[in-house]
Amino acid sequence: TQLLEQSPQFLSIQEGENLTVYCNSSSVFSSLQWYRQEPGEGPVLLVTVVTGGEVKKLKRLTFQFGDARKDSSLHITAAQPGDTGLYLCAGVGASGSRLTFGEGTQLTVNP
Amino acid sequence: EAGVAQSPRYKIIEKRQSVAFWCNPISGHATLYWYQQILGQGPKLLIQFQNNGVVDDSQLPKDRFSAERLKGVDSTLKIQPAKLEDSAVYLCASSLGWKRTEAFFGQGTRLTVV
């Protein structure tokens, strides 16, 4: 079983601060996805990273895939209350099928 | 484009009763997933279908859980008999398949077993 560990588990910050969420594994993934989930809803895809060392930017969010394709990070610049939610990373196995989720990072951005 | 549809949204049952959840994936999506999400945790894969065939059911408690995807479209997930620890949100997701694994999720069914 491929395990994904996310840290921190909980994060509470003030509006305008920067933050980084980490997703680590001992397994190699063919790609890695980041989702955000709000209460009462299903996760919504934010980005997919495929190539080792890849960096993708989505407005104030920056996603990075580790060179060895075992880890990833999500950096948010100048966080806003609308960024509040559960951030989940999910890895696609080398066979290209199973989508395994981490335990998530619960982010709260206070006004 | 319509999203993934799930029903019911909420269900409360007594332990040892049975329950069924329904999912209609996005049209044309070959891969369908059922996940169990316990409060405060990430989704845990229960079963994955590719069209109407099972790709992965290694984490499905087969003594009480079953799932089918007839004709490779809609899917149902059944629990019989339910236990207290089955209380969770059951999420259905679909993806195009064939290495297009970006998953689109339904709103989920919140199950409470009392």
GROMACS .gro file of C-alpha atoms in nm:
model
  225
    1THR     CA    1   0.000   0.000   0.000
    2GLN     CA    2   0.136   0.340  -0.098
    3LEU     CA    3   0.108   0.586   0.191
    4LEU     CA    4   0.107   0.963   0.168
    5GLU     CA    5   0.185   1.166   0.479
    6GLN     CA    6   0.076   1.526   0.494
    7SER     CA    7   0.201   1.791   0.732
    8PRO     CA    8   0.096   1.983   0.917
    9GLN     CA    9  -0.236   1.818   0.998
   10PHE     CA   10  -0.387   2.149   1.114
   11LEU     CA   11  -0.286   2.505   1.032
   12SER     CA   12  -0.449   2.825   1.156
   13ILE     CA   13  -0.308   3.153   1.026
   14GLN     CA   14  -0.402   3.518   0.982
   15GLU     CA   15  -0.505   3.668   0.653
   16GLY     CA   16  -0.206   3.783   0.452
   17GLU     CA   17   0.038   3.523   0.586
   18ASN     CA   18   0.221   3.268   0.373
   19LEU     CA   19   0.213   2.894   0.432
   20THR     CA   20   0.347   2.566   0.297
   21VAL     CA   21   0.184   2.223   0.315
   22TYR     CA   22   0.392   1.909   0.259
   23CYS     CA   23   0.306   1.569   0.115
   24ASN     CA   24   0.563   1.292   0.154
   25SER     CA   25   0.591   0.925   0.066
   26SER     CA   26   0.848   0.650   0.038
   27SER     CA   27   0.684   0.542  -0.288
   28VAL     CA   28   0.732   0.680  -0.637
   29PHE     CA   29   0.423   0.816  -0.807
   30SER     CA   30   0.362   0.862  -1.176
   31SER     CA   31   0.181   1.186  -1.094
   32LEU     CA   32   0.047   1.371  -0.795
   33GLN     CA   33  -0.270   1.572  -0.756
   34TRP     CA   34  -0.381   1.836  -0.507
   35TYR     CA   35  -0.745   1.881  -0.409
   36ARG     CA   36  -0.934   2.119  -0.181
   37GLN     CA   37  -1.242   2.007   0.007
   38GLU     CA   38  -1.498   2.229   0.177
   39PRO     CA   39  -1.747   2.107   0.440
   40GLY     CA   40  -2.031   1.903   0.292
   41GLU     CA   41  -1.870   1.882  -0.050
   42GLY     CA   42  -1.648   1.641  -0.236
   43PRO     CA   43  -1.282   1.725  -0.306
   44VAL     CA   44  -1.217   1.954  -0.603
   45LEU     CA   45  -0.904   1.914  -0.814
   46LEU     CA   46  -0.660   2.205  -0.802
   47VAL     CA   47  -0.365   2.078  -1.003
   48THR     CA   48  -0.182   1.773  -1.135
   49VAL     CA   49   0.199   1.754  -1.141
   50VAL     CA   50   0.362   1.488  -1.353
   51THR     CA   51   0.733   1.554  -1.405
   52GLY     CA   52   0.993   1.532  -1.127
   53GLY     CA   53   1.096   1.885  -1.027
   54GLU     CA   54   0.789   2.037  -1.190
   55VAL     CA   55   0.655   2.365  -1.052
   56LYS     CA   56   0.304   2.488  -1.129
   57LYS     CA   57   0.147   2.817  -1.026
   58LEU     CA   58  -0.222   2.881  -0.988
   59LYS     CA   59  -0.266   3.248  -0.890
   60ARG     CA   60  -0.137   3.261  -0.528
   61LEU     CA   61  -0.083   2.883  -0.508
   62THR     CA   62   0.249   2.723  -0.607
   63PHE     CA   63   0.278   2.345  -0.637
   64GLN     CA   64   0.605   2.155  -0.662
   65PHE     CA   65   0.673   1.788  -0.738
   66GLY     CA   66   0.992   1.646  -0.592
   67ASP     CA   67   1.274   1.541  -0.822
   68ALA     CA   68   1.230   1.177  -0.723
   69ARG     CA   69   0.849   1.198  -0.759
   70LYS     CA   70   0.800   1.090  -0.398
   71ASP     CA   71   0.698   1.421  -0.244
   72SER     CA   72   0.522   1.746  -0.317
   73SER     CA   73   0.450   2.081  -0.159
   74LEU     CA   74   0.182   2.345  -0.182
   75HIS     CA   75   0.272   2.705  -0.101
   76ILE     CA   76   0.007   2.972  -0.059
   77THR     CA   77   0.110   3.337  -0.070
   78ALA     CA   78  -0.091   3.603   0.112
   79ALA     CA   79  -0.360   3.363   0.232
   80GLN     CA   80  -0.722   3.478   0.231
   81PRO     CA   81  -1.023   3.352   0.430
   82GLY     CA   82  -1.154   3.196   0.108
   83ASP     CA   83  -0.853   2.962   0.111
   84THR     CA   84  -0.993   2.790   0.420
   85GLY     CA   85  -1.052   2.419   0.362
   86LEU     CA   86  -0.908   2.070   0.372
   87TYR     CA   87  -0.613   2.033   0.135
   88LEU     CA   88  -0.553   1.680   0.012
   89CYS     CA   89  -0.269   1.538  -0.192
   90ALA     CA   90  -0.329   1.223  -0.396
   91GLY     CA   91  -0.074   1.007  -0.570
   92VAL     CA   92  -0.123   0.798  -0.882
   93GLY     CA   93   0.066   0.469  -0.862
   94ALA     CA   94   0.335   0.372  -1.106
   95SER     CA   95   0.088   0.141  -1.279
   96GLY     CA   96  -0.122   0.447  -1.350
   97SER     CA   97  -0.435   0.331  -1.179
   98ARG     CA   98  -0.494   0.359  -0.805
   99LEU     CA   99  -0.544   0.712  -0.667
  100THR     CA  100  -0.431   0.720  -0.303
  101PHE     CA  101  -0.506   1.016  -0.078
  102GLY     CA  102  -0.315   1.160   0.214
  103GLU     CA  103  -0.486   1.244   0.543
  104GLY     CA  104  -0.518   1.610   0.455
  105THR     CA  105  -0.420   1.946   0.602
  106GLN     CA  106  -0.703   2.147   0.755
  107LEU     CA  107  -0.629   2.513   0.684
  108THR     CA  108  -0.810   2.798   0.857
  109VAL     CA  109  -0.739   3.155   0.750
  110ASN     CA  110  -0.868   3.408   0.998
  111PRO     CA  111  -0.973   3.759   0.883
  112GLU     CA  112  -2.149   1.925  -1.831
  113ALA     CA  113  -2.327   1.750  -1.544
  114GLY     CA  114  -2.113   1.645  -1.250
  115VAL     CA  115  -2.108   1.324  -1.052
  116ALA     CA  116  -2.448   1.260  -0.896
  117GLN     CA  117  -2.490   1.071  -0.569
  118SER     CA  118  -2.793   0.978  -0.366
  119PRO     CA  119  -2.907   0.993  -0.099
  120ARG     CA  120  -2.721   1.288   0.058
  121TYR     CA  121  -2.788   1.168   0.412
  122LYS     CA  122  -2.884   0.835   0.565
  123ILE     CA  123  -2.938   0.728   0.923
  124ILE     CA  124  -2.976   0.357   0.998
  125GLU     CA  125  -2.951   0.128   1.295
  126LYS     CA  126  -2.661  -0.114   1.327
  127ARG     CA  127  -2.715  -0.447   1.154
  128GLN     CA  128  -2.946  -0.286   0.897
  129SER     CA  129  -2.852  -0.268   0.529
  130VAL     CA  130  -2.806   0.042   0.315
  131ALA     CA  131  -2.733   0.119  -0.050
  132PHE     CA  132  -2.578   0.421  -0.216
  133TRP     CA  133  -2.610   0.517  -0.581
  134CYS     CA  134  -2.369   0.701  -0.810
  135ASN     CA  135  -2.401   0.833  -1.164
  136PRO     CA  136  -2.059   0.936  -1.299
  137ILE     CA  137  -1.979   1.198  -1.558
  138SER     CA  138  -2.080   1.078  -1.903
  139GLY     CA  139  -1.791   0.913  -2.084
  140HIS     CA  140  -1.581   0.853  -1.775
  141ALA     CA  141  -1.452   0.498  -1.777
  142THR     CA  142  -1.313   0.489  -1.423
  143LEU     CA  143  -1.536   0.503  -1.117
  144TYR     CA  144  -1.416   0.513  -0.755
  145TRP     CA  145  -1.590   0.466  -0.422
  146TYR     CA  146  -1.414   0.623  -0.124
  147GLN     CA  147  -1.492   0.619   0.247
  148GLN     CA  148  -1.405   0.938   0.435
  149ILE     CA  149  -1.421   0.934   0.812
  150LEU     CA  150  -1.446   1.275   0.979
  151GLY     CA  151  -1.107   1.444   0.996
  152GLN     CA  152  -0.936   1.195   0.764
  153GLY     CA  153  -0.854   1.171   0.397
  154PRO     CA  154  -1.063   0.957   0.160
  155LYS     CA  155  -0.986   0.584   0.167
  156LEU     CA  156  -1.033   0.391  -0.156
  157LEU     CA  157  -1.289   0.111  -0.124
  158ILE     CA  158  -1.320  -0.001  -0.484
  159GLN     CA  159  -1.221   0.113  -0.832
  160PHE     CA  160  -1.396   0.014  -1.155
  161GLN     CA  161  -1.268   0.045  -1.509
  162ASN     CA  162  -1.585   0.034  -1.719
  163ASN     CA  163  -1.775  -0.254  -1.555
  164GLY     CA  164  -1.470  -0.445  -1.433
  165VAL     CA  165  -1.312  -0.422  -1.087
  166VAL     CA  166  -0.956  -0.285  -1.094
  167ASP     CA  167  -0.890  -0.264  -0.719
  168ASP     CA  168  -1.103  -0.378  -0.427
  169SER     CA  169  -0.820  -0.465  -0.190
  170GLN     CA  170  -0.950  -0.235   0.087
  171LEU     CA  171  -1.317  -0.327   0.055
  172PRO     CA  172  -1.448  -0.519   0.360
  173LYS     CA  173  -1.600  -0.789   0.147
  174ASP     CA  174  -1.780  -0.962   0.433
  175ARG     CA  175  -2.021  -0.668   0.452
  176PHE     CA  176  -1.957  -0.435   0.159
  177SER     CA  177  -2.039  -0.500  -0.205
  178ALA     CA  178  -2.042  -0.285  -0.516
  179GLU     CA  179  -2.140  -0.323  -0.874
  180ARG     CA  180  -2.127  -0.118  -1.189
  181LEU     CA  181  -2.369  -0.264  -1.435
  182LYS     CA  182  -2.324  -0.167  -1.801
  183GLY     CA  183  -2.019   0.039  -1.705
  184VAL     CA  184  -2.218   0.348  -1.608
  185ASP     CA  185  -2.408   0.380  -1.279
  186SER     CA  186  -2.281   0.213  -0.965
  187THR     CA  187  -2.423   0.104  -0.632
  188LEU     CA  188  -2.240   0.043  -0.306
  189LYS     CA  189  -2.412  -0.171  -0.043
  190ILE     CA  190  -2.340  -0.235   0.323
  191GLN     CA  191  -2.503  -0.535   0.489
  192PRO     CA  192  -2.507  -0.548   0.787
  193ALA     CA  193  -2.390  -0.203   0.895
  194LYS     CA  194  -2.169  -0.146   1.198
  195LEU     CA  195  -2.123   0.168   1.406
  196GLU     CA  196  -1.774   0.219   1.260
  197ASP     CA  197  -1.923   0.246   0.910
  198SER     CA  198  -2.044   0.597   0.997
  199ALA     CA  199  -1.866   0.813   0.740
  200VAL     CA  200  -1.911   1.003   0.416
  201TYR     CA  201  -1.913   0.779   0.109
  202LEU     CA  202  -1.774   0.959  -0.192
  203CYS     CA  203  -1.810   0.855  -0.552
  204ALA     CA  204  -1.570   0.991  -0.813
  205SER     CA  205  -1.506   0.935  -1.180
  206SER     CA  206  -1.225   1.000  -1.424
  207LEU     CA  207  -1.170   0.958  -1.794
  208GLY     CA  208  -0.945   0.661  -1.733
  209TRP     CA  209  -0.653   0.533  -1.939
  210LYS     CA  210  -0.400   0.736  -1.736
  211ARG     CA  211  -0.632   1.038  -1.722
  212THR     CA  212  -0.676   1.004  -1.347
  213GLU     CA  213  -0.799   1.350  -1.252
  214ALA     CA  214  -1.100   1.264  -1.037
  215PHE     CA  215  -1.429   1.449  -1.021
  216PHE     CA  216  -1.623   1.389  -0.701
  217GLY     CA  217  -1.987   1.389  -0.608
  218GLN     CA  218  -2.109   1.559  -0.292
  219GLY     CA  219  -2.108   1.232  -0.103
  220THR     CA  220  -2.354   1.044   0.114
  221ARG     CA  221  -2.323   1.101   0.488
  222LEU     CA  222  -2.406   0.774   0.666
  223THR     CA  223  -2.478   0.764   1.037
  224VAL     CA  224  -2.512   0.423   1.200
  225VAL     CA  225  -2.676   0.432   1.544
   0.00000   0.00000   0.00000
